mmCIF file of C-alpha atoms and ligand atoms in Angstrom:
data_model
loop_
_atom_site.group_PDB
_atom_site.id
_atom_site.type_symbol
_atom_site.label_atom_id
_atom_site.label_comp_id
_atom_site.label_asym_id
_atom_site.label_seq_id
_atom_site.Cartn_x
_atom_site.Cartn_y
_atom_site.Cartn_z
ATOM 1 C CA UNK W 1 103.196 -22.663 60.536
ATOM 2 C CA UNK W 2 104.301 -24.000 63.917
ATOM 3 C CA UNK W 3 105.996 -21.678 66.338
ATOM 4 C CA UNK W 4 109.745 -21.982 66.806
ATOM 5 C CA UNK W 5 110.671 -23.933 69.933
ATOM 6 C CA UNK W 6 112.530 -21.706 72.370
ATOM 7 C CA UNK W 7 114.804 -22.554 75.257
ATOM 8 C CA UNK W 8 115.503 -20.042 78.017
ATOM 9 C CA UNK W 9 119.262 -19.510 78.348
ATOM 10 C CA UNK W 10 120.646 -19.641 81.876
ATOM 11 C CA UNK W 11 123.329 -17.677 83.703
ATOM 12 C CA UNK W 12 126.713 -18.541 82.263
ATOM 13 C CA UNK W 13 125.447 -18.642 78.669
ATOM 14 C CA UNK W 14 127.496 -16.120 76.636
ATOM 15 C CA UNK W 15 124.295 -14.894 74.893
ATOM 16 C CA UNK W 16 123.313 -13.160 78.125
ATOM 17 C CA UNK W 17 126.443 -11.017 78.145
ATOM 18 C CA UNK W 18 126.447 -9.501 74.683
ATOM 19 C CA UNK W 19 125.065 -6.233 73.387
ATOM 20 C CA UNK W 20 122.191 -6.846 70.981
ATOM 21 C CA UNK W 21 121.768 -5.280 67.535
ATOM 22 C CA UNK W 22 118.934 -2.935 66.577
ATOM 23 C CA UNK W 23 115.994 -4.436 64.689
ATOM 24 C CA UNK W 24 115.553 -2.885 61.226
ATOM 25 C CA UNK W 25 112.121 -4.233 60.544
ATOM 26 C CA UNK W 26 109.762 -6.714 62.175
ATOM 27 C CA UNK W 27 108.865 -9.283 59.510
ATOM 28 C CA UNK W 28 106.814 -12.493 59.739
ATOM 29 C CA UNK W 29 109.772 -14.549 61.021
ATOM 30 C CA UNK W 30 110.517 -12.212 63.920
ATOM 31 C CA UNK W 31 106.811 -11.872 64.679
ATOM 32 C CA UNK W 32 106.518 -15.665 64.985
ATOM 33 C CA UNK W 33 109.453 -15.646 67.403
ATOM 34 C CA UNK W 34 107.778 -12.888 69.432
ATOM 35 C CA UNK W 35 104.589 -14.926 69.757
ATOM 36 C CA UNK W 36 106.594 -17.939 70.802
ATOM 37 C CA UNK W 37 108.460 -15.829 73.369
ATOM 38 C CA UNK W 38 105.153 -14.650 74.860
ATOM 39 C CA UNK W 39 104.073 -18.263 75.217
ATOM 40 C CA UNK W 40 107.413 -19.257 76.748
ATOM 41 C CA UNK W 41 107.225 -16.327 79.199
ATOM 42 C CA UNK W 42 103.694 -17.235 80.273
ATOM 43 C CA UNK W 43 104.636 -20.891 80.719
ATOM 44 C CA UNK W 44 107.588 -19.880 82.891
ATOM 45 C CA UNK W 45 105.312 -17.524 84.884
ATOM 46 C CA UNK W 46 107.553 -14.581 84.094
ATOM 47 C CA UNK W 47 106.568 -10.952 83.500
ATOM 48 C CA UNK W 48 109.217 -10.265 80.859
ATOM 49 C CA UNK W 49 111.511 -12.092 78.444
ATOM 50 C CA UNK W 50 114.225 -10.518 76.301
ATOM 51 C CA UNK W 51 115.409 -11.875 72.933
ATOM 52 C CA UNK W 52 118.969 -12.700 74.118
ATOM 53 C CA UNK W 53 117.425 -14.916 76.814
ATOM 54 C CA UNK W 54 116.349 -17.245 74.023
ATOM 55 C CA UNK W 55 119.578 -16.815 72.061
ATOM 56 C CA UNK W 56 118.393 -14.117 69.660
ATOM 57 C CA UNK W 57 120.827 -11.200 69.685
ATOM 58 C CA UNK W 58 118.388 -8.462 68.691
ATOM 59 C CA UNK W 59 116.944 -5.524 70.570
ATOM 60 C CA UNK W 60 113.449 -6.571 71.535
ATOM 61 C CA UNK W 61 111.552 -8.108 74.419
ATOM 62 C CA UNK W 62 108.076 -9.205 75.417
ATOM 63 C CA UNK W 63 106.332 -8.485 78.703
ATOM 64 C CA UNK W 64 103.051 -8.979 80.502
ATOM 65 C CA UNK W 65 102.444 -7.287 83.836
ATOM 66 C CA UNK W 66 98.874 -8.542 83.986
ATOM 67 C CA UNK W 67 97.364 -6.294 81.318
ATOM 68 C CA UNK W 68 98.049 -8.534 78.346
ATOM 69 C CA UNK W 69 101.227 -9.180 76.368
ATOM 70 C CA UNK W 70 103.228 -6.379 74.849
ATOM 71 C CA UNK W 71 106.200 -6.311 72.457
ATOM 72 C CA UNK W 72 108.883 -3.623 72.733
ATOM 73 C CA UNK W 73 111.432 -3.224 69.921
ATOM 74 C CA UNK W 74 114.533 -0.976 69.975
ATOM 75 C CA UNK W 75 113.654 0.671 73.301
ATOM 76 C CA UNK W 76 115.253 3.971 74.163
ATOM 77 C CA UNK W 77 114.656 5.349 77.645
ATOM 78 C CA UNK W 78 114.566 9.122 77.285
ATOM 79 C CA UNK W 79 113.615 10.232 80.798
ATOM 80 C CA UNK W 80 113.985 8.846 84.295
ATOM 81 C CA UNK W 81 112.704 10.192 87.596
ATOM 82 C CA UNK W 82 112.308 9.163 91.208
ATOM 83 C CA UNK W 83 113.779 6.037 92.745
ATOM 84 C CA UNK W 84 112.156 2.867 94.023
ATOM 85 C CA UNK W 85 113.429 -0.303 95.663
ATOM 86 C CA UNK W 86 111.997 -3.646 94.612
ATOM 87 C CA UNK W 87 113.219 -7.242 94.591
ATOM 88 C CA UNK W 88 113.758 -8.602 91.079
ATOM 89 C CA UNK W 89 114.192 -12.095 89.796
ATOM 90 C CA UNK W 90 115.115 -13.276 86.309
ATOM 91 C CA UNK W 91 114.045 -16.333 84.307
ATOM 92 C CA UNK W 92 117.714 -16.823 83.350
ATOM 93 C CA UNK W 93 118.870 -16.867 86.981
ATOM 94 C CA UNK W 94 116.436 -19.148 88.832
ATOM 95 C CA UNK W 95 116.199 -18.936 92.628
ATOM 96 C CA UNK W 96 118.061 -15.631 92.782
ATOM 97 C CA UNK W 97 116.423 -12.337 93.788
ATOM 98 C CA UNK W 98 118.245 -9.040 94.106
ATOM 99 C CA UNK W 99 116.995 -5.888 95.815
ATOM 100 C CA UNK W 100 117.112 -3.364 93.009
ATOM 101 C CA UNK W 101 117.027 0.426 93.168
ATOM 102 C CA UNK W 102 115.838 1.916 89.909
ATOM 103 C CA UNK W 103 114.124 5.077 88.688
ATOM 104 C CA UNK W 104 110.418 4.883 89.493
ATOM 105 C CA UNK W 105 109.109 6.588 86.403
ATOM 106 C CA UNK W 106 110.445 6.455 82.847
ATOM 107 C CA UNK W 107 109.638 7.727 79.378
ATOM 108 C CA UNK W 108 110.649 5.701 76.374
ATOM 109 C CA UNK W 109 110.537 5.522 72.612
ATOM 110 C CA UNK W 110 110.222 2.162 70.916
ATOM 111 C CA UNK W 111 108.809 0.345 67.942
ATOM 112 C CA UNK W 112 105.880 -2.058 68.261
ATOM 113 C CA UNK W 113 105.420 -5.424 66.512
ATOM 114 C CA UNK W 114 103.841 -3.618 63.536
ATOM 115 C CA UNK W 115 106.865 -1.351 63.054
ATOM 116 C CA UNK W 116 105.077 1.691 64.425
ATOM 117 C CA UNK W 117 107.114 4.251 66.364
ATOM 118 C CA UNK W 118 105.652 4.606 69.854
ATOM 119 C CA UNK W 119 106.157 6.734 72.939
ATOM 120 C CA UNK W 120 105.182 5.870 76.480
ATOM 121 C CA UNK W 121 105.560 7.166 80.013
ATOM 122 C CA UNK W 122 105.026 4.660 82.802
ATOM 123 C CA UNK W 123 105.830 3.807 86.395
ATOM 124 C CA UNK W 124 105.384 0.937 88.828
ATOM 125 C CA UNK W 125 105.855 -2.646 87.703
ATOM 126 C CA UNK W 126 105.732 -1.794 83.997
ATOM 127 C CA UNK W 127 108.600 0.720 84.298
ATOM 128 C CA UNK W 128 110.481 -1.840 86.355
ATOM 129 C CA UNK W 129 110.138 -4.643 83.821
ATOM 130 C CA UNK W 130 111.067 -2.369 80.903
ATOM 131 C CA UNK W 131 114.287 -1.336 82.665
ATOM 132 C CA UNK W 132 115.149 -4.940 83.561
ATOM 133 C CA UNK W 133 114.586 -6.163 79.993
ATOM 134 C CA UNK W 134 116.427 -3.207 78.457
ATOM 135 C CA UNK W 135 119.409 -4.176 80.615
ATOM 136 C CA UNK W 136 119.277 -7.639 79.008
ATOM 137 C CA UNK W 137 119.686 -6.056 75.557
ATOM 138 C CA UNK W 138 122.959 -4.574 76.796
ATOM 139 C CA UNK W 139 124.259 -7.777 78.380
ATOM 140 C CA UNK W 140 123.507 -6.592 81.890
ATOM 141 C CA UNK W 141 121.994 -8.808 84.609
ATOM 142 C CA UNK W 142 120.509 -8.224 88.069
ATOM 143 C CA UNK W 143 123.484 -9.939 89.728
ATOM 144 C CA UNK W 144 125.651 -7.062 88.457
ATOM 145 C CA UNK W 145 123.810 -4.830 90.931
ATOM 146 C CA UNK W 146 124.093 -7.223 93.881
ATOM 147 C CA UNK W 147 125.237 -5.934 97.266
ATOM 148 C CA UNK W 148 128.178 -7.588 99.058
ATOM 149 C CA UNK W 149 125.945 -9.814 101.204
ATOM 150 C CA UNK W 150 123.811 -10.792 98.190
ATOM 151 C CA UNK W 151 126.944 -11.704 96.248
ATOM 152 C CA UNK W 152 128.053 -13.851 99.147
ATOM 153 C CA UNK W 153 124.641 -15.481 99.481
ATOM 154 C CA UNK W 154 124.415 -16.474 95.803
ATOM 155 C CA UNK W 155 128.067 -17.264 95.058
ATOM 156 C CA UNK W 156 127.487 -21.036 95.182
ATOM 157 C CA UNK W 157 124.246 -20.907 93.204
ATOM 158 C CA UNK W 158 125.833 -18.840 90.395
ATOM 159 C CA UNK W 159 128.894 -21.114 90.229
ATOM 160 C CA UNK W 160 126.549 -24.079 89.913
ATOM 161 C CA UNK W 161 124.617 -22.478 87.044
ATOM 162 C CA UNK W 162 127.841 -21.532 85.269
ATOM 163 C CA UNK W 163 129.224 -25.043 85.626
ATOM 164 C CA UNK W 164 126.045 -26.469 84.070
ATOM 165 C CA UNK W 165 126.582 -24.291 80.990
ATOM 166 C CA UNK W 166 130.015 -25.820 80.448
ATOM 167 C CA UNK W 167 128.762 -29.415 80.539
HETATM 168 NI NI1 NI V 201 115.795 -11.152 83.324
#
């Protein structure tokens, strides 16, 4: 079976602004999509890719912070502590980086690609990526957190991306 071809949706695509639905069960079809998403993410040199970014309105994402790919389904962040500042980019908003302040350490519950309930506590880049991708599942993007000067700086770029979506 060949993997489904996926296209990364860009800023202005309505898929990026909707709340995704919980996954009931990961079956062979969804698993094939997950594998394809991992490939797409690696090709794009990203560290995370959420389902709505490829037009699938379900609560899961893939990530790889350098320790091998991981699939997170139905994430629920149960604990947050500390605060850290780090610049974030997004495969759906090329050439835009926003200085983001987020909790440094998180605990979460999720399901893995084999439908097993998992728990994890993490910090650093992994915690960062999980929070960024979980935002995607709720239709939230890094530009929503932009400061006044950042908004000003990227106004033209975002307009351009939006206009492309309407073509
Ligand atoms: Ni993103």
